[in-house]
Every structure is written in C-alpha cells, then in structure tokens.
CSV table of C-alpha atoms in Angstrom, one decimal:
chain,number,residue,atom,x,y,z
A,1,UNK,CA,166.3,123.8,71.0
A,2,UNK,CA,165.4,122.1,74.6
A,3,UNK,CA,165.4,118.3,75.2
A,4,UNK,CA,164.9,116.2,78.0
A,5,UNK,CA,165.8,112.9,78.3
A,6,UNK,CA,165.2,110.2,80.3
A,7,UNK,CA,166.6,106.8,81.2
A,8,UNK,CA,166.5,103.6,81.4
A,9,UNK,CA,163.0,103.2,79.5
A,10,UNK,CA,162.2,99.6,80.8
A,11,UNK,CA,163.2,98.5,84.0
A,12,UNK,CA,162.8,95.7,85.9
A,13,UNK,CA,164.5,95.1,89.4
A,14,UNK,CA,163.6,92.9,92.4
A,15,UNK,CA,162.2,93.9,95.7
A,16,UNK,CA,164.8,95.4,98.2
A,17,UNK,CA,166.8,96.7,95.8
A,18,UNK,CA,167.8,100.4,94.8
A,19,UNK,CA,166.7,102.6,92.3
A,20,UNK,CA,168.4,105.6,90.4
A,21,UNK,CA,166.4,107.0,87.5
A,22,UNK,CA,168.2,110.0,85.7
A,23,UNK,CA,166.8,112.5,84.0
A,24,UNK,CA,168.6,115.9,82.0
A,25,UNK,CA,167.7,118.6,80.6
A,26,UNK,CA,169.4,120.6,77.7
A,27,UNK,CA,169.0,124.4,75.7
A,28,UNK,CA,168.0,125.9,79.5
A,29,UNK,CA,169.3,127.1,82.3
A,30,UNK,CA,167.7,126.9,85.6
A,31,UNK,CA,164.8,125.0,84.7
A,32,UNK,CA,162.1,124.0,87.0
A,33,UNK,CA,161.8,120.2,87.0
A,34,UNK,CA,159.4,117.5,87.9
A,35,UNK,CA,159.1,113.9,88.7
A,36,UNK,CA,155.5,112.1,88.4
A,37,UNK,CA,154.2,109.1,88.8
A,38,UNK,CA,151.8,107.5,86.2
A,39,UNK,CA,150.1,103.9,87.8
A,40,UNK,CA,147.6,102.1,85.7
A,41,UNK,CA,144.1,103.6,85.5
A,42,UNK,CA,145.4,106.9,87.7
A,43,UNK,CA,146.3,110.1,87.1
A,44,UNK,CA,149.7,111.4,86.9
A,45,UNK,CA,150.9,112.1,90.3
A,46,UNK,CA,153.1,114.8,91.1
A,47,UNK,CA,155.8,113.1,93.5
A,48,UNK,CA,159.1,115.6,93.6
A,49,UNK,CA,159.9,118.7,92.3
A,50,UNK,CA,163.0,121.2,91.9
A,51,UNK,CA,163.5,124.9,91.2
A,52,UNK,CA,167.4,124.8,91.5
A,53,UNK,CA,170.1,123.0,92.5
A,54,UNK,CA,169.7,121.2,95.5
A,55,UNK,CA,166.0,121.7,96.3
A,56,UNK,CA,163.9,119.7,96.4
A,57,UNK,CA,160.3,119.5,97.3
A,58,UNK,CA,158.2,116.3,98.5
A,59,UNK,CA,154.5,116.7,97.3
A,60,UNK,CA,154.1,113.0,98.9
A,61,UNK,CA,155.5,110.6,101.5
A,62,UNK,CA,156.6,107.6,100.1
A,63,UNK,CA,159.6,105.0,99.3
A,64,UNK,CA,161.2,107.5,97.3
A,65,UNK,CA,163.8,110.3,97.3
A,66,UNK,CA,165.4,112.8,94.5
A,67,UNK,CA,168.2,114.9,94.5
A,68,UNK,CA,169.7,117.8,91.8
A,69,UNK,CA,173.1,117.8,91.7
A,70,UNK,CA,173.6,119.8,89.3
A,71,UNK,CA,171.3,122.6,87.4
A,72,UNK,CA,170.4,120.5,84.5
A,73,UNK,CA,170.2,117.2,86.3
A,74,UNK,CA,167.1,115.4,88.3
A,75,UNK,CA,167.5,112.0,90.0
A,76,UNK,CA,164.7,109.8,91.6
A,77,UNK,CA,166.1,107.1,93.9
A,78,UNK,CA,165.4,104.4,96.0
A,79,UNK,CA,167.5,102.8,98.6
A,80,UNK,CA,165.1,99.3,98.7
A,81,UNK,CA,162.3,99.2,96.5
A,82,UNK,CA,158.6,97.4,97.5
A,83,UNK,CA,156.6,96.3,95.0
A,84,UNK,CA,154.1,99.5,95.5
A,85,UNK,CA,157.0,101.1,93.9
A,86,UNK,CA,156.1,99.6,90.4
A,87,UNK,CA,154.7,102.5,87.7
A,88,UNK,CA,155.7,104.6,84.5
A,89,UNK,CA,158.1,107.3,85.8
A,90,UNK,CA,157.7,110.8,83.7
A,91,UNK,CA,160.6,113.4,84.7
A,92,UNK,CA,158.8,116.4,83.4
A,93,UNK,CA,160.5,120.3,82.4
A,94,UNK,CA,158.2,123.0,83.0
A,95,UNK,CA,158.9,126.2,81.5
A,96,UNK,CA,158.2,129.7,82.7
A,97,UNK,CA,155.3,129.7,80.6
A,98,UNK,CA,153.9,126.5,82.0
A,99,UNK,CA,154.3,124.3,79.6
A,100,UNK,CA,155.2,121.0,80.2
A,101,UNK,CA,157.7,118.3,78.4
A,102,UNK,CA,158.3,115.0,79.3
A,103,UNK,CA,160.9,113.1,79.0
A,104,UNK,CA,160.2,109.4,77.8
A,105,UNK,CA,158.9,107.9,81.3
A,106,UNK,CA,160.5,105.0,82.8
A,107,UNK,CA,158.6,101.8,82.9
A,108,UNK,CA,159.5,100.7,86.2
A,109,UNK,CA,158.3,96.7,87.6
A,110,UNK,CA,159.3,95.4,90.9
A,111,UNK,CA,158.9,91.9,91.0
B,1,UNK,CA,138.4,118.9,98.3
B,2,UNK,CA,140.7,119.7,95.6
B,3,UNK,CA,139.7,117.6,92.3
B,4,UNK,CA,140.4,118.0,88.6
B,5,UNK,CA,138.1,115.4,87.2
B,6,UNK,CA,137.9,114.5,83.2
B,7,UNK,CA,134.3,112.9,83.4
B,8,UNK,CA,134.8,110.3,80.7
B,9,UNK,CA,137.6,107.6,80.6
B,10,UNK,CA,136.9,106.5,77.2
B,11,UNK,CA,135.4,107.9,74.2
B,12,UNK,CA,134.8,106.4,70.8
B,13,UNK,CA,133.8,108.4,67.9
B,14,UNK,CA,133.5,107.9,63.8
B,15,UNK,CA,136.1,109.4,61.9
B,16,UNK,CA,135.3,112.9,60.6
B,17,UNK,CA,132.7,113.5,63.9
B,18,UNK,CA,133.6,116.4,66.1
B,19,UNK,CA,135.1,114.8,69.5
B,20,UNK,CA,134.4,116.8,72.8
B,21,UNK,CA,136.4,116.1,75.8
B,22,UNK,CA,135.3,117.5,79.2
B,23,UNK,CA,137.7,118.9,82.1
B,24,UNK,CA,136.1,120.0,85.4
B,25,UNK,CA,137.8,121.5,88.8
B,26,UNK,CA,136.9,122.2,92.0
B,27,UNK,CA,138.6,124.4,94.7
B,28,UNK,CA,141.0,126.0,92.3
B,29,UNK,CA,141.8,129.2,90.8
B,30,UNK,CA,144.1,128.4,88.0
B,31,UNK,CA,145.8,131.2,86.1
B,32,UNK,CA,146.0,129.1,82.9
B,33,UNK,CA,144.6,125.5,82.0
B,34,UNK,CA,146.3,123.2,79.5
B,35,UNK,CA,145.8,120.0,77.3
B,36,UNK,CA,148.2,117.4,76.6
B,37,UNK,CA,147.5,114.2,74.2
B,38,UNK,CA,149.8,111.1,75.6
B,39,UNK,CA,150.0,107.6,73.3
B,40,UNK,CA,150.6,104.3,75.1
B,41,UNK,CA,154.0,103.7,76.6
B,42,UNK,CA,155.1,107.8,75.9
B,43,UNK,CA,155.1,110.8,78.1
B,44,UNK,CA,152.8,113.2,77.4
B,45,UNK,CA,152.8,115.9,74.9
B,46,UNK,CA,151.7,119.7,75.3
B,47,UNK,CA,148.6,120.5,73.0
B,48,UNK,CA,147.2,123.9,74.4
B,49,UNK,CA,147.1,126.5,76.7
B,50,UNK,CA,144.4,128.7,77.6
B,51,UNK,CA,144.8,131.4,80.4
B,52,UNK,CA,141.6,132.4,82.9
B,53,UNK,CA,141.3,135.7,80.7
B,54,UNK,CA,141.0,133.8,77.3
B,55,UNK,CA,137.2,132.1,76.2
B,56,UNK,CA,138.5,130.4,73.4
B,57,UNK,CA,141.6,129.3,71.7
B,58,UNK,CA,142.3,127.1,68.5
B,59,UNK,CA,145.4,125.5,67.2
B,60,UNK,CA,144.8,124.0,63.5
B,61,UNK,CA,141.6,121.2,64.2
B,62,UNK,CA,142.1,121.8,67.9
B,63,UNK,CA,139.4,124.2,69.9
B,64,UNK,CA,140.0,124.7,73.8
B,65,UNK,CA,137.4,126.4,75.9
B,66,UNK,CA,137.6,127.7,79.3
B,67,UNK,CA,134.6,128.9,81.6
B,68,UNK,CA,135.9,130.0,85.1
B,69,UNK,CA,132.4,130.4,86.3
B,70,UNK,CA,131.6,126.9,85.4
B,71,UNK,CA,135.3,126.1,86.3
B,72,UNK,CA,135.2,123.5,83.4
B,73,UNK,CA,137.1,123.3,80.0
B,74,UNK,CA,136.2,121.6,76.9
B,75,UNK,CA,139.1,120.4,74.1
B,76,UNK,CA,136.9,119.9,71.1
B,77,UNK,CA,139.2,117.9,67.9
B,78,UNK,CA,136.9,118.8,64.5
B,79,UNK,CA,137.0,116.3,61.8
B,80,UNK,CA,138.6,113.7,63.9
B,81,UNK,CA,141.0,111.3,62.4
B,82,UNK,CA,142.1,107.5,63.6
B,83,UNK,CA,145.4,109.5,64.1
B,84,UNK,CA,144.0,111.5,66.5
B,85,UNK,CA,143.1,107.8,69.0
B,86,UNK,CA,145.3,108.8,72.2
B,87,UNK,CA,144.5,109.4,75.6
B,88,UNK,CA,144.1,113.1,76.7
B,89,UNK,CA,144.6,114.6,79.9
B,90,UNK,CA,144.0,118.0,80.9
B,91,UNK,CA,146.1,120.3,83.9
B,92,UNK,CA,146.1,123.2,85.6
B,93,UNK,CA,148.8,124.9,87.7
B,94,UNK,CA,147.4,124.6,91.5
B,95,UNK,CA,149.1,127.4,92.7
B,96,UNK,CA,147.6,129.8,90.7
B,97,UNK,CA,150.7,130.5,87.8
B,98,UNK,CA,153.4,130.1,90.0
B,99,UNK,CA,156.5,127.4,90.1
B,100,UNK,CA,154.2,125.3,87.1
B,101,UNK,CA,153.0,122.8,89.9
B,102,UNK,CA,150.9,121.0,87.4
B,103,UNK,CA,148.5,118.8,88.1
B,104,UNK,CA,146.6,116.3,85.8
B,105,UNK,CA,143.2,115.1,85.5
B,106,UNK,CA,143.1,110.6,84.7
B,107,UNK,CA,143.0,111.2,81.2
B,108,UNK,CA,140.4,110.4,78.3
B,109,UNK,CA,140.9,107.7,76.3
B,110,UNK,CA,140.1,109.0,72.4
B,111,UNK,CA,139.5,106.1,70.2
B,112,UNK,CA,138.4,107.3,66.5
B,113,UNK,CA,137.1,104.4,64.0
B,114,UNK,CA,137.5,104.7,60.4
C-alpha cells in the first residue's frame, strides 16, 4: 500500500537559520507531489509542487525553496528563516485520480 | 477573481441532526470536486470525490452534492456523531483534472454535542 511520511512533526528554530523538511513517498512510482502551507485561521496554500525528479514549480514567491532529488523524495528548505515563515507544513501525494494524502504536517515556529 | 469559499467557519449541531456543509467557487471549471475531514494538529484526510458529471454521491453516512450551474457543493453527514467534530475543507483541481493542483477552501469547523 502507499505511505507518505513526513518529518520532523514539531519544530522549533530561531530566526536566520535554515530549514530542511523531508518528506517520502512509498508503494508509487512517479508520483506527483505537493507542499502546502496551513497558517492559523487560513486555508491551505499551495506553495511548491513536483511531477518528477528535479521539477519543481513555485505557485508563490516567498522565503522558501524545494527540490526532488530523487523520484520518491520532496524537500522544502530554507537558507534563513523570518518569523513569517512560522505554520503547519503538509507535504501532500496526489494521485492520478486526484486524490490527496498528506503526510503528518510539520509544526514549524520561528521564534 | 478566483475564490473557493466554504461560507461557514464553524458549525455546531446535536448529535443525531443531519450536518450540511456548504462549498462555493467562482471562476473555475473543475473536473471533479473533493472533501477532506482534517482533526487538530493532523494533515488532512480524503472523504469524497465527486466529478462535474456526477449529482450525487454517498459513502456510508456521508452525502456529497455537486451543482455546476450553481458552481457550489454541499457534504451533508446524517445522523451525526461527536466523532464526526473535525474541521472540513473542501477542493477542487484548478486546472481543470490535470497535474491534481488542488486547491482548498478555509475549512468548516464541525463541532457535534452529545
């Protein structure tokens, strides 16, 4: 069966410093996958998203970057996080059907 | 504008009442709209599809409408339990079916009392 997981759950890291949230995927090949944003009384915003190794797309311009290394892998970085950065972090599998599943989100706080 | 807009942020409801949640769009042409139920501190969970070609679609207590004339969907939950308290957002693929570019409406907050 497919899984996606996610980590760290809880993070807490100080302003100015880097980020690198992982996120895999396993029981599919060449998935599409997503990273959203979920901030406190907003929607889930859709920030990155990949349909294959090294591709990327940018939905908006921020503090952010990700990166697939490999088919299965999705990583959101930072190289110096603000404090605007702070939010739950959902990496997000979408199948062909269009079904969605979530890893389970990153609670990131930039203090 | 594009909006997907879920009028209500919170709804509270007795246990056993039907609860109806509302989903509206505007400038889109979604092939297929969905549900999802998220708890507190989880990612959210897929509840139902429902394609532009389908009225009506039920999984167990779970009814899902879809109008594309009124471009609006509702996600009824019959006999409602205090199990059933989450927040639920509903999505639709922007691009029409294509690369699942998902986007989600703020969510509704579903609190059922006992």
């Amino acid at each position: 069966s497919q899984t996606i997981h996610q980590w760290p759950a809880t993070l807490v890291q100080p302003v100015g410093s880097p980020l690198s949230l992982e996120c895999t995927v396993e029981g599919t090949s060449n998935p599409n996958l997503y990273w959203y944003r979920q901030a406190a009384g907003r929607g889930l915003q859709l920030l990155f998203y990949s349909v294959g190794i090294g591709q990327i797309s940018s939905e908006v311009p921020q503090n952010l970057s990700a990166s697939r290394p490999q088919d299965r892998q999705f990583i959101l970085s930072s190289k110096k996080l603000l404090l605007s950065d702070s939010g739950f972090y959902l990496c997000a599998w979408i199948t062909r059907k269009g079904e969605a599943f979530f890893g389970q989100g990153t609670r990131l706080t930039v203090v | 504008s594009q909006k997907i807009e879920q009028n209500s942020e919170a709804l509270n409801i007795q246990e056993g009442k039907t609860a109806t949640l509302t989903c509206n769009y505007t400038n889109y042409s979604p092939a297929y709209l969905q549900w999802y139920r998220q708890d507190p501190g989880r990612g959210p969970v897929f509840l139902l599809l429902i394609r532009e070609n389908e009225k009506e679609k039920r999984k167990e207590r779970l009814k899902v409408t879809f109008d594309t004339t009124l471009k609006q969907s509702l996600f009824h939950i019959t006999a409602s339990q205090p199990a059933d308290s989450a927040t639920y957002l509903c999505a639709l693929d922007r691009n029409g079916g294509s690369q699942g570019n998902l986007i989600f409406g703020k969510g509704t907050k579903l609190s059922v009392k006992p």
